[in-house]
Amino acid sequence: MSKEAEIESFLRREIAAVLRLDEAAVQTDSSLDELGLHSMAFVELLILIEKQYGVQLMRAGLTRADLGSIRQLAHRIDRAL
Amino acid sequence: MTARRPPPRRFYLNGIDWNVQAMNRACADAPGGDYQFLIVTELAGTPDAARLRTCLNRLQERFPLLHGRLRRHPFNLAPYWEAPAAVTPYDLLTVADLSRESDPEAAAHRHLTARLNTPFAPDGPKLAALLLTGPDRRSRLALHFDHRLFDAAGGERFLTLLDRLWNGVEPEPERLLRREGPWLNEWRHQFACGRTVNRAMIALKKEGRPAVPGNGRGGAGCFLVNRVDDEEFAALEARADREAGPMMLTPFLAATFLEALHEMFRRRGVTPSFCVCPMTVNLRRGDEDEMFFNRWSILPLYSVSTAAREERIAQQVELFFEGMKTALPYSLGKASLLCRPLPLPLMARFTARPFAGTAGTAAFAYLNRTECAADRLLGETVTGLYHVPRVPPSPGLGLFLNRRGNRLNLTLSWTEETISDDERDLLAAAIPEAARGG
């Protein structure tokens, strides 16, 4: 499994947990906005990403475009590693 | 075949429920009624009142805890809500016709204000409904909730339940009632949570004493509702993205409100001051069915008046991160379990003074996830839905936002004489003006 695919899998699992959704409902092309991610849940997710990969995304110039899909976010994390 | 469990009659209160009981006590001791709130649904048509009455009667029979009362366990002192074995339903619905009013909007506001200031009878149900009909076919349904039994998300769930019953779907109380409690274990964990809360309070005290808007004596509850439409909401999100970062709408909204509070004190000649907004955080999980009692907590957001706007926004984002990293809202709920042996009058004084000797400057809440998202309710199209909470005497001021689709409702709530008319307009307009680029 490539690093990016591994990050996608991590994000799907954690977003499902943070939003209390079934993991099957969280696809790699799902938009974070459409999944219902809001500030509080997003901060929870950022903390999990920081713990797992040591990346502080907000300080790394994260933009709304990076949240277009889980794939895009995984790509953004991969670039920051 | 398994035997069906009898419905519970004893519901143990969690730490936040106990705080809410104390806030209710503080409200009841001051003029103006209980700690309560309304959820107002604006409908394109008028539902049948007789059918609505039947549904409300049915829900009282199915959920006797609506007629319950506070008790305390004789040995371990754990407070609980006791439901009667059976109830005789009360008529919960009041209907008022606004079609002949010269100003129906003003009349509706009068009716809703009166309802917000009507306490529940000690031995009666802790729920009521007000149907305002007209003008034309339009109507407003205000469900009046006691905060001891419902939080904002629970109230919306109740609205959904009412709609399901209206459509012939019987409620399943077993799924919706709390079975947890009385939380008499995990003492070490509760004390560890207490330590987290204590550290946050000590950090807050270093900022000084927060500015308070009123005298804390309480009074009649007043409110003003403002709205942000789809287009303005998109502009607000785009601005929050630019100034606070992507998905940072809530810290942006809090910073905007804090800015308006500082401006209010500046106009009063109270500078420099430090403002703190205890922000309500919904702790309900999407997969939980429990409807009654309180599943929320507090995250204190604060700023000093000398901060520039950019600093104020950055600080709210930082406080969000810090609060979530230390699990402060969760810890506050758990640590509050330790306060349950306190007598309620003492607890009421305690909850009015957590932030450097005050209850904060103003409450702030943003309900992002709508529990009652249906486009239709009681057979009619929903054109709007907003919350009207009554604020406790201290701080006596709060801003409550709820998102419905891509629209935002803002309710400014205060106890009379806490703010002037000019201050009301300043605080209520801050976020809509930010949406318009102001």
Short mmCIF file of C-alpha atoms in Angstrom, two decimals:
data_model
loop_
_atom_site.label_atom_id
_atom_site.label_comp_id
_atom_site.label_asym_id
_atom_site.label_seq_id
_atom_site.Cartn_x
_atom_site.Cartn_y
_atom_site.Cartn_z
CA MET A 1 0.00 0.00 0.00
CA SER A 2 1.38 3.44 -0.94
CA LYS A 3 1.83 6.08 1.78
CA GLU A 4 -0.99 8.16 0.33
CA ALA A 5 -3.37 5.17 0.29
CA GLU A 6 -2.43 4.43 3.89
CA ILE A 7 -3.25 8.05 4.85
CA GLU A 8 -6.57 7.83 2.99
CA SER A 9 -7.45 4.72 4.94
CA PHE A 10 -6.47 6.42 8.22
CA LEU A 11 -8.58 9.49 7.35
CA ARG A 12 -11.64 7.42 6.40
CA ARG A 13 -11.45 5.53 9.68
CA GLU A 14 -10.93 8.61 11.85
CA ILE A 15 -13.48 10.83 10.09
CA ALA A 16 -16.07 8.06 10.51
CA ALA A 17 -15.16 7.87 14.20
CA VAL A 18 -15.20 11.66 14.75
CA LEU A 19 -18.53 12.08 12.97
CA ARG A 20 -19.90 8.76 14.31
CA LEU A 21 -20.66 7.56 10.78
CA ASP A 22 -20.41 4.15 9.26
CA GLU A 23 -16.98 3.88 7.61
CA ALA A 24 -18.67 2.71 4.41
CA ALA A 25 -20.38 6.11 4.19
CA VAL A 26 -16.98 7.84 4.11
CA GLN A 27 -15.43 7.44 0.66
CA THR A 28 -12.12 8.79 -0.56
CA ASP A 29 -13.92 11.18 -2.91
CA SER A 30 -16.28 12.41 -0.14
CA SER A 31 -16.10 16.14 0.54
CA LEU A 32 -15.45 16.92 4.19
CA ASP A 33 -18.09 19.63 4.07
CA GLU A 34 -20.73 17.28 2.69
CA LEU A 35 -19.91 14.69 5.33
CA GLY A 36 -20.94 17.30 7.90
CA LEU A 37 -17.52 18.09 9.33
CA HIS A 38 -17.70 21.29 11.42
CA SER A 39 -15.11 23.29 13.36
CA MET A 40 -15.14 21.17 16.51
CA ALA A 41 -14.95 17.82 14.70
CA PHE A 42 -12.34 19.22 12.31
CA VAL A 43 -10.12 20.29 15.21
CA GLU A 44 -10.50 16.77 16.63
CA LEU A 45 -9.37 15.38 13.27
CA LEU A 46 -6.40 17.77 13.04
CA ILE A 47 -5.24 16.68 16.49
CA LEU A 48 -5.43 13.02 15.42
CA ILE A 49 -3.45 13.80 12.24
CA GLU A 50 -0.82 15.62 14.29
CA LYS A 51 -0.53 12.65 16.68
CA GLN A 52 -0.27 10.12 13.86
CA TYR A 53 1.97 11.96 11.38
CA GLY A 54 3.43 14.86 13.36
CA VAL A 55 2.04 17.37 10.82
CA GLN A 56 0.47 20.63 11.99
CA LEU A 57 -1.74 21.24 8.98
CA MET A 58 -3.14 24.63 10.03
CA ARG A 59 0.40 25.96 10.32
CA ALA A 60 1.34 24.36 6.99
CA GLY A 61 -1.01 26.62 4.99
CA LEU A 62 -4.05 24.38 4.67
CA THR A 63 -6.69 25.74 2.27
CA ARG A 64 -10.36 24.94 1.59
CA ALA A 65 -9.29 23.29 -1.68
CA ASP A 66 -7.36 20.69 0.35
CA LEU A 67 -10.66 19.65 1.94
CA GLY A 68 -12.44 19.02 -1.35
CA SER A 69 -12.12 15.28 -0.75
CA ILE A 70 -10.40 12.82 1.54
CA ARG A 71 -8.05 12.01 -1.34
CA GLN A 72 -7.00 15.67 -1.62
CA LEU A 73 -6.46 15.92 2.13
CA ALA A 74 -4.38 12.73 2.12
CA HIS A 75 -2.32 14.19 -0.73
CA ARG A 76 -1.81 17.39 1.29
CA ILE A 77 -0.62 15.43 4.34
CA ASP A 78 1.68 13.30 2.20
CA ARG A 79 3.27 16.45 0.74
CA ALA A 80 3.81 17.86 4.22
CA LEU A 81 5.58 14.74 5.51
CA MET B 1 -38.09 -15.43 24.39
CA THR B 2 -36.66 -12.56 26.44
CA ALA B 3 -38.80 -10.61 28.87
CA ARG B 4 -39.21 -6.93 28.04
CA ARG B 5 -37.47 -4.69 30.57
CA PRO B 6 -39.85 -2.39 32.44
CA PRO B 7 -39.32 1.29 31.66
CA PRO B 8 -37.01 2.90 34.23
CA ARG B 9 -38.48 5.38 36.68
CA ARG B 10 -35.23 6.66 38.11
CA PHE B 11 -32.84 8.63 35.89
CA TYR B 12 -29.53 9.58 37.46
CA LEU B 13 -28.20 13.03 36.67
CA ASN B 14 -24.79 13.47 35.11
CA GLY B 15 -22.45 16.35 36.06
CA ILE B 16 -23.92 18.79 33.53
CA ASP B 17 -27.49 17.90 34.56
CA TRP B 18 -26.53 18.85 38.10
CA ASN B 19 -25.14 22.19 36.86
CA VAL B 20 -28.39 22.73 34.95
CA GLN B 21 -30.41 22.02 38.10
CA ALA B 22 -28.32 24.70 39.81
CA MET B 23 -28.87 27.17 36.97
CA ASN B 24 -32.59 26.43 37.15
CA ARG B 25 -32.47 27.19 40.86
CA ALA B 26 -30.68 30.49 40.16
CA CYS B 27 -33.34 31.40 37.56
CA ALA B 28 -36.21 30.39 39.85
CA ASP B 29 -34.80 32.49 42.70
CA ALA B 30 -34.77 35.58 40.44
CA PRO B 31 -37.80 37.15 38.77
CA GLY B 32 -38.78 35.63 35.43
CA GLY B 33 -39.11 31.88 35.70
CA ASP B 34 -37.13 28.71 35.14
CA TYR B 35 -34.08 27.79 33.09
CA GLN B 36 -35.95 26.99 29.93
CA PHE B 37 -35.97 27.46 26.18
CA LEU B 38 -38.23 27.53 23.17
CA ILE B 39 -37.75 25.96 19.76
CA VAL B 40 -39.82 27.94 17.31
CA THR B 41 -40.75 26.33 14.00
CA GLU B 42 -42.17 28.55 11.27
CA LEU B 43 -44.59 26.67 9.04
CA ALA B 44 -46.09 27.52 5.65
CA GLY B 45 -49.46 26.12 6.80
CA THR B 46 -51.34 25.50 10.03
CA PRO B 47 -51.39 22.02 11.56
CA ASP B 48 -54.63 20.71 13.04
CA ALA B 49 -54.66 21.71 16.73
CA ALA B 50 -56.85 18.80 17.88
CA ARG B 51 -54.51 16.27 16.27
CA LEU B 52 -51.50 18.02 17.78
CA ARG B 53 -53.14 17.86 21.23
CA THR B 54 -53.70 14.12 20.82
CA CYS B 55 -50.03 13.61 19.92
CA LEU B 56 -48.86 15.64 22.92
CA ASN B 57 -51.16 13.63 25.22
CA ARG B 58 -49.79 10.40 23.80
CA LEU B 59 -46.20 11.52 24.41
CA GLN B 60 -46.99 12.34 28.05
CA GLU B 61 -48.35 8.81 28.51
CA ARG B 62 -45.34 7.26 26.81
CA PHE B 63 -42.81 9.41 28.71
CA PRO B 64 -44.02 9.86 32.31
CA LEU B 65 -40.68 11.48 33.17
CA LEU B 66 -42.11 14.65 31.60
CA HIS B 67 -44.10 14.88 34.87
CA GLY B 68 -41.13 13.91 37.03
CA ARG B 69 -39.29 15.60 39.87
CA LEU B 70 -35.80 15.86 41.36
CA ARG B 71 -34.86 13.37 44.09
CA ARG B 72 -31.69 12.39 45.89
CA HIS B 73 -30.60 8.88 46.84
CA PRO B 74 -30.73 8.60 50.67
CA PHE B 75 -27.37 6.80 51.03
CA ASN B 76 -25.06 7.86 48.23
CA LEU B 77 -26.73 11.30 47.72
CA ALA B 78 -26.69 10.87 43.92
CA PRO B 79 -29.43 13.12 42.51
CA TYR B 80 -31.92 11.58 40.12
CA TRP B 81 -35.07 12.45 38.24
CA GLU B 82 -37.99 10.33 39.31
CA ALA B 83 -40.80 9.61 36.88
CA PRO B 84 -44.28 8.76 38.16
CA ALA B 85 -45.57 5.26 37.33
CA ALA B 86 -48.35 6.70 35.18
CA VAL B 87 -49.66 10.15 34.32
CA THR B 88 -52.93 11.81 33.48
CA PRO B 89 -52.06 13.97 30.46
CA TYR B 90 -52.36 17.73 30.75
CA ASP B 91 -53.51 19.88 27.86
CA LEU B 92 -50.10 21.21 26.81
CA LEU B 93 -51.23 23.24 23.81
CA THR B 94 -52.23 26.90 23.76
CA VAL B 95 -53.47 28.34 20.47
CA ALA B 96 -53.46 32.05 19.63
CA ASP B 97 -54.79 33.56 16.42
CA LEU B 98 -52.70 36.44 15.09
CA SER B 99 -54.63 37.01 11.87
CA ARG B 100 -56.53 40.03 13.22
CA GLU B 101 -53.49 41.66 14.79
CA SER B 102 -52.42 44.93 13.17
CA ASP B 103 -48.77 43.87 13.56
CA PRO B 104 -48.63 40.03 13.63
CA GLU B 105 -44.83 39.97 14.01
CA ALA B 106 -44.94 42.13 17.12
CA ALA B 107 -47.84 40.06 18.48
CA ALA B 108 -45.90 36.83 17.89
CA HIS B 109 -42.89 38.29 19.70
CA ARG B 110 -45.14 39.26 22.63
CA HIS B 111 -46.60 35.75 22.86
CA LEU B 112 -43.18 34.09 22.65
CA THR B 113 -41.70 36.43 25.27
CA ALA B 114 -44.61 35.68 27.63
CA ARG B 115 -44.07 31.96 27.10
CA LEU B 116 -40.31 32.29 27.73
CA ASN B 117 -41.12 33.94 31.07
CA THR B 118 -43.71 31.40 32.21
CA PRO B 119 -42.28 28.95 34.75
CA PHE B 120 -43.39 25.32 34.78
CA ALA B 121 -45.66 24.27 37.65
CA PRO B 122 -43.60 22.28 40.21
CA ASP B 123 -45.86 19.23 39.99
CA GLY B 124 -46.90 19.62 36.35
CA PRO B 125 -45.33 18.57 33.04
CA LYS B 126 -42.01 20.12 32.05
CA LEU B 127 -43.14 20.76 28.50
CA ALA B 128 -45.66 23.04 26.79
CA ALA B 129 -46.60 24.07 23.26
CA LEU B 130 -47.83 27.31 21.75
CA LEU B 131 -49.37 27.42 18.27
CA LEU B 132 -49.56 30.90 16.75
CA THR B 133 -51.78 30.89 13.68
CA GLY B 134 -51.93 33.48 10.91
CA PRO B 135 -51.66 35.72 9.13
CA ASP B 136 -52.83 33.86 5.99
CA ARG B 137 -52.32 30.11 6.39
CA ARG B 138 -48.93 30.48 8.05
CA SER B 139 -48.24 29.45 11.63
CA ARG B 140 -45.52 29.19 14.26
CA LEU B 141 -45.21 26.30 16.66
CA ALA B 142 -43.18 27.05 19.80
CA LEU B 143 -42.27 24.05 21.93
CA HIS B 144 -41.40 25.16 25.42
CA PHE B 145 -38.81 22.93 27.12
CA ASP B 146 -37.48 22.72 30.66
CA HIS B 147 -33.66 22.64 30.40
CA ARG B 148 -33.51 20.11 33.25
CA LEU B 149 -35.06 17.54 30.90
CA PHE B 150 -33.93 18.68 27.47
CA ASP B 151 -30.91 20.30 25.88
CA ALA B 152 -31.06 22.08 22.52
CA ALA B 153 -30.27 18.93 20.51
CA GLY B 154 -32.66 16.84 22.64
CA GLY B 155 -35.40 19.41 22.02
CA GLU B 156 -34.91 19.08 18.27
CA ARG B 157 -35.03 15.29 18.61
CA PHE B 158 -38.31 15.65 20.49
CA LEU B 159 -39.68 17.71 17.61
CA THR B 160 -38.74 14.91 15.23
CA LEU B 161 -40.42 12.39 17.54
CA LEU B 162 -43.59 14.50 17.60
CA ASP B 163 -43.59 14.57 13.81
CA ARG B 164 -43.14 10.79 13.62
CA LEU B 165 -46.07 10.28 15.98
CA TRP B 166 -48.14 12.71 13.88
CA ASN B 167 -47.37 10.43 10.93
CA GLY B 168 -48.45 7.32 12.84
CA VAL B 169 -45.05 6.02 13.99
CA GLU B 170 -45.21 5.04 17.66
CA PRO B 171 -42.20 6.13 19.76
CA GLU B 172 -39.97 3.52 21.37
CA PRO B 173 -39.21 4.89 24.86
CA GLU B 174 -36.81 2.04 25.64
CA ARG B 175 -34.41 3.34 23.00
CA LEU B 176 -34.69 6.99 23.97
CA LEU B 177 -34.38 6.86 27.75
CA ARG B 178 -31.18 7.07 29.77
CA ARG B 179 -30.06 3.87 31.46
CA GLU B 180 -26.59 5.04 32.51
CA GLY B 181 -25.67 6.20 35.99
CA PRO B 182 -25.29 6.84 38.89
CA TRP B 183 -21.55 7.18 38.08
CA LEU B 184 -20.33 6.28 41.56
CA ASN B 185 -17.09 4.75 40.31
CA GLU B 186 -14.03 6.03 38.41
CA TRP B 187 -13.21 8.46 41.23
CA ARG B 188 -9.58 8.79 40.15
CA HIS B 189 -10.69 9.64 36.62
CA GLN B 190 -13.14 12.23 37.92
CA PHE B 191 -10.42 13.85 40.06
CA ALA B 192 -8.01 13.83 37.08
CA CYS B 193 -10.68 15.64 35.06
CA GLY B 194 -11.07 18.07 37.96
CA ARG B 195 -7.34 18.81 37.74
CA THR B 196 -7.66 19.62 34.01
CA VAL B 197 -10.53 22.01 34.73
CA ASN B 198 -8.67 23.61 37.63
CA ARG B 199 -5.62 24.28 35.45
CA ALA B 200 -7.80 25.95 32.80
CA MET B 201 -9.45 28.13 35.46
CA ILE B 202 -6.08 29.16 36.93
CA ALA B 203 -4.89 30.14 33.43
CA LEU B 204 -8.05 32.19 32.98
CA LYS B 205 -7.66 33.95 36.34
CA LYS B 206 -4.23 35.17 35.22
CA GLU B 207 -6.04 37.37 32.65
CA GLY B 208 -7.78 39.26 35.48
CA ARG B 209 -11.45 39.58 36.23
CA PRO B 210 -13.80 39.37 33.24
CA ALA B 211 -16.14 42.22 32.38
CA VAL B 212 -19.74 41.46 33.32
CA PRO B 213 -22.63 43.10 31.52
CA GLY B 214 -25.32 43.20 34.23
CA ASN B 215 -25.85 43.10 37.98
CA GLY B 216 -26.63 39.35 38.07
CA ARG B 217 -29.96 39.90 39.79
CA GLY B 218 -31.94 38.55 36.87
CA GLY B 219 -35.24 39.73 35.46
CA ALA B 220 -37.62 38.99 32.64
CA GLY B 221 -36.07 37.20 29.68
CA CYS B 222 -35.88 39.19 26.43
CA PHE B 223 -34.75 38.11 22.97
CA LEU B 224 -34.14 39.26 19.43
CA VAL B 225 -33.87 36.98 16.40
CA ASN B 226 -31.68 37.85 13.42
CA ARG B 227 -30.95 35.81 10.30
CA VAL B 228 -28.18 35.25 7.79
CA ASP B 229 -29.45 34.00 4.42
CA ASP B 230 -27.78 31.51 2.04
CA GLU B 231 -25.81 34.11 0.14
CA GLU B 232 -24.60 35.87 3.29
CA PHE B 233 -23.73 32.55 4.89
CA ALA B 234 -21.52 31.64 1.91
CA ALA B 235 -19.79 35.03 2.28
CA LEU B 236 -19.36 34.44 6.01
CA GLU B 237 -17.77 31.03 5.43
CA ALA B 238 -15.43 32.43 2.78
CA ARG B 239 -14.37 35.22 5.15
CA ALA B 240 -13.88 32.75 8.01
CA ASP B 241 -11.70 30.63 5.67
CA ARG B 242 -9.54 33.64 4.83
CA GLU B 243 -9.23 35.09 8.32
CA ALA B 244 -9.35 32.03 10.62
CA GLY B 245 -8.51 29.12 8.32
CA PRO B 246 -10.61 26.48 6.56
CA MET B 247 -13.43 24.97 8.63
CA MET B 248 -12.81 27.51 11.38
CA LEU B 249 -16.23 29.15 11.18
CA THR B 250 -17.07 28.66 14.87
CA PRO B 251 -13.90 30.38 16.22
CA PHE B 252 -14.49 33.14 13.67
CA LEU B 253 -18.09 33.63 14.87
CA ALA B 254 -16.95 33.62 18.50
CA ALA B 255 -14.22 36.17 17.74
CA THR B 256 -16.75 38.42 15.99
CA PHE B 257 -19.09 38.25 18.98
CA LEU B 258 -16.23 38.90 21.41
CA GLU B 259 -15.24 41.92 19.32
CA ALA B 260 -18.79 43.30 19.67
CA LEU B 261 -18.71 42.68 23.45
CA HIS B 262 -15.45 44.62 23.75
CA GLU B 263 -16.97 47.44 21.72
CA MET B 264 -19.98 47.45 24.05
CA PHE B 265 -17.74 47.85 27.12
CA ARG B 266 -15.61 50.44 25.33
CA ARG B 267 -18.76 52.52 24.76
CA ARG B 268 -19.62 52.07 28.45
CA GLY B 269 -16.19 53.42 29.29
CA VAL B 270 -15.04 50.10 30.77
CA THR B 271 -11.62 49.60 29.17
CA PRO B 272 -9.39 47.73 29.17
CA SER B 273 -11.38 44.64 30.00
CA PHE B 274 -11.17 40.94 29.46
CA CYS B 275 -14.25 39.14 28.11
CA VAL B 276 -14.99 35.44 28.47
CA CYS B 277 -17.68 33.54 26.59
CA PRO B 278 -18.46 30.10 28.00
CA MET B 279 -19.20 28.34 24.70
CA THR B 280 -21.62 25.43 24.70
CA VAL B 281 -20.26 22.26 23.11
CA ASN B 282 -22.66 19.51 22.05
CA LEU B 283 -21.33 16.16 23.31
CA ARG B 284 -24.07 14.05 21.72
CA ARG B 285 -22.84 11.44 19.29
CA GLY B 286 -24.72 10.92 16.05
CA ASP B 287 -25.28 7.25 16.80
CA GLU B 288 -26.80 7.84 20.26
CA ASP B 289 -30.55 7.65 20.63
CA GLU B 290 -30.85 9.14 24.12
CA MET B 291 -33.18 12.12 23.95
CA PHE B 292 -33.65 13.43 27.47
CA PHE B 293 -31.37 15.33 29.84
CA ASN B 294 -28.18 17.21 29.05
CA ARG B 295 -25.28 16.06 26.89
CA TRP B 296 -23.24 19.19 26.42
CA SER B 297 -20.42 21.00 28.10
CA ILE B 298 -18.51 24.27 28.10
CA LEU B 299 -15.37 25.52 26.39
CA PRO B 300 -14.37 28.97 27.70
CA LEU B 301 -13.32 31.36 24.93
CA TYR B 302 -11.80 34.68 25.94
CA SER B 303 -9.91 37.72 24.72
CA VAL B 304 -8.54 41.01 26.02
CA SER B 305 -9.78 44.33 24.68
CA THR B 306 -6.34 45.44 23.51
CA ALA B 307 -6.06 42.58 20.99
CA ALA B 308 -6.32 43.46 17.31
CA ARG B 309 -8.96 41.62 15.29
CA GLU B 310 -6.43 39.21 13.71
CA GLU B 311 -5.01 38.36 17.14
CA ARG B 312 -8.49 37.81 18.55
CA ILE B 313 -9.37 35.36 15.76
CA ALA B 314 -6.03 33.52 16.06
CA GLN B 315 -6.53 33.25 19.82
CA GLN B 316 -9.99 31.65 19.43
CA VAL B 317 -8.52 29.06 17.02
CA GLU B 318 -5.74 28.40 19.54
CA LEU B 319 -8.22 28.06 22.43
CA PHE B 320 -10.22 25.61 20.31
CA PHE B 321 -7.12 23.47 19.75
CA GLU B 322 -6.00 23.66 23.37
CA GLY B 323 -9.50 22.90 24.65
CA MET B 324 -9.87 19.87 22.41
CA LYS B 325 -6.33 18.62 23.11
CA THR B 326 -6.88 18.69 26.86
CA ALA B 327 -10.48 17.43 26.42
CA LEU B 328 -11.61 20.36 28.57
CA PRO B 329 -15.37 20.14 27.76
CA TYR B 330 -15.41 16.41 28.53
CA SER B 331 -13.38 16.96 31.72
CA LEU B 332 -15.74 19.67 32.90
CA GLY B 333 -18.70 17.30 32.60
CA LYS B 334 -16.89 14.50 34.43
CA ALA B 335 -15.47 16.78 37.15
CA SER B 336 -18.96 18.17 37.81
CA LEU B 337 -19.97 14.70 39.01
CA LEU B 338 -17.88 15.43 42.10
CA CYS B 339 -20.16 18.37 42.97
CA ARG B 340 -23.33 16.32 43.27
CA PRO B 341 -23.28 15.97 47.07
CA LEU B 342 -23.48 19.79 47.36
CA PRO B 343 -26.87 21.19 48.41
CA LEU B 344 -28.62 22.76 45.41
CA PRO B 345 -28.64 26.39 46.76
CA LEU B 346 -24.88 26.17 47.31
CA MET B 347 -24.39 24.62 43.87
CA ALA B 348 -26.45 27.48 42.35
CA ARG B 349 -23.96 29.98 43.83
CA PHE B 350 -21.06 27.84 42.62
CA THR B 351 -22.27 27.67 38.99
CA ALA B 352 -22.76 31.45 38.91
CA ARG B 353 -19.05 32.06 39.62
CA PRO B 354 -16.70 29.72 37.78
CA PHE B 355 -14.65 32.24 35.76
CA ALA B 356 -12.57 34.38 38.13
CA GLY B 357 -15.60 35.00 40.31
CA THR B 358 -18.14 35.54 37.52
CA ALA B 359 -20.26 33.38 35.25
CA GLY B 360 -18.49 34.99 32.30
CA THR B 361 -19.40 37.94 30.10
CA ALA B 362 -21.91 36.25 27.79
CA ALA B 363 -22.89 32.71 26.85
CA PHE B 364 -22.22 31.63 23.27
CA ALA B 365 -23.53 28.60 21.40
CA TYR B 366 -23.48 27.40 17.80
CA LEU B 367 -25.59 24.38 16.97
CA ASN B 368 -24.06 23.32 13.68
CA ARG B 369 -25.68 19.94 13.25
CA THR B 370 -29.46 20.08 12.98
CA GLU B 371 -31.19 17.16 14.64
CA CYS B 372 -34.51 18.16 13.10
CA ALA B 373 -33.55 18.66 9.47
CA ALA B 374 -36.84 17.60 7.81
CA ASP B 375 -38.38 20.01 5.32
CA ARG B 376 -41.84 19.15 6.57
CA LEU B 377 -43.24 19.05 10.08
CA LEU B 378 -46.76 18.05 11.14
CA GLY B 379 -47.68 17.88 7.46
CA GLU B 380 -46.58 21.45 6.70
CA THR B 381 -43.50 22.91 5.01
CA VAL B 382 -40.92 24.27 7.46
CA THR B 383 -39.82 27.78 6.50
CA GLY B 384 -37.63 28.39 9.55
CA LEU B 385 -36.49 26.98 12.87
CA TYR B 386 -34.74 28.82 15.68
CA HIS B 387 -33.99 28.46 19.38
CA VAL B 388 -34.86 30.97 22.10
CA PRO B 389 -33.02 30.10 25.33
CA ARG B 390 -33.57 31.96 28.57
CA VAL B 391 -30.24 32.99 30.11
CA PRO B 392 -29.58 32.60 33.86
CA PRO B 393 -29.26 35.84 35.90
CA SER B 394 -25.49 35.52 35.67
CA PRO B 395 -24.24 36.37 33.03
CA GLY B 396 -27.72 37.46 31.90
CA LEU B 397 -26.63 37.67 28.24
CA GLY B 398 -25.98 35.18 25.46
CA LEU B 399 -25.84 34.69 21.70
CA PHE B 400 -27.20 31.41 20.34
CA LEU B 401 -26.78 30.37 16.72
CA ASN B 402 -28.26 27.46 14.87
CA ARG B 403 -27.54 26.48 11.29
CA ARG B 404 -30.34 25.11 9.18
CA GLY B 405 -29.23 24.15 5.70
CA ASN B 406 -27.12 27.06 4.57
CA ARG B 407 -28.88 29.62 6.67
CA LEU B 408 -27.96 30.85 10.09
CA ASN B 409 -30.36 31.94 12.84
CA LEU B 410 -29.02 34.15 15.59
CA THR B 411 -30.89 34.68 18.85
CA LEU B 412 -29.61 37.30 21.25
CA SER B 413 -31.05 36.59 24.69
CA TRP B 414 -30.73 38.75 27.80
CA THR B 415 -32.39 39.52 31.10
CA GLU B 416 -34.05 42.94 31.18
CA GLU B 417 -31.86 45.94 32.01
CA THR B 418 -28.66 43.97 31.30
CA ILE B 419 -28.13 45.81 28.01
CA SER B 420 -29.52 48.98 26.43
CA ASP B 421 -31.35 49.08 23.08
CA ASP B 422 -28.21 50.39 21.35
CA GLU B 423 -26.13 47.58 22.87
CA ARG B 424 -28.75 45.04 21.80
CA ASP B 425 -28.50 46.30 18.21
CA LEU B 426 -24.69 46.26 18.32
CA LEU B 427 -24.49 42.66 19.57
CA ALA B 428 -27.25 41.28 17.37
CA ALA B 429 -25.88 42.86 14.20
CA ALA B 430 -22.19 41.92 14.62
CA ILE B 431 -22.27 38.59 12.76
CA PRO B 432 -24.72 39.61 9.99
CA GLU B 433 -22.52 42.67 9.39
CA ALA B 434 -19.42 40.47 9.20
CA ALA B 435 -21.27 38.45 6.54
CA ARG B 436 -21.81 41.65 4.57
CA GLY B 437 -18.14 42.54 4.81
CA GLY B 438 -18.46 44.97 7.73
#
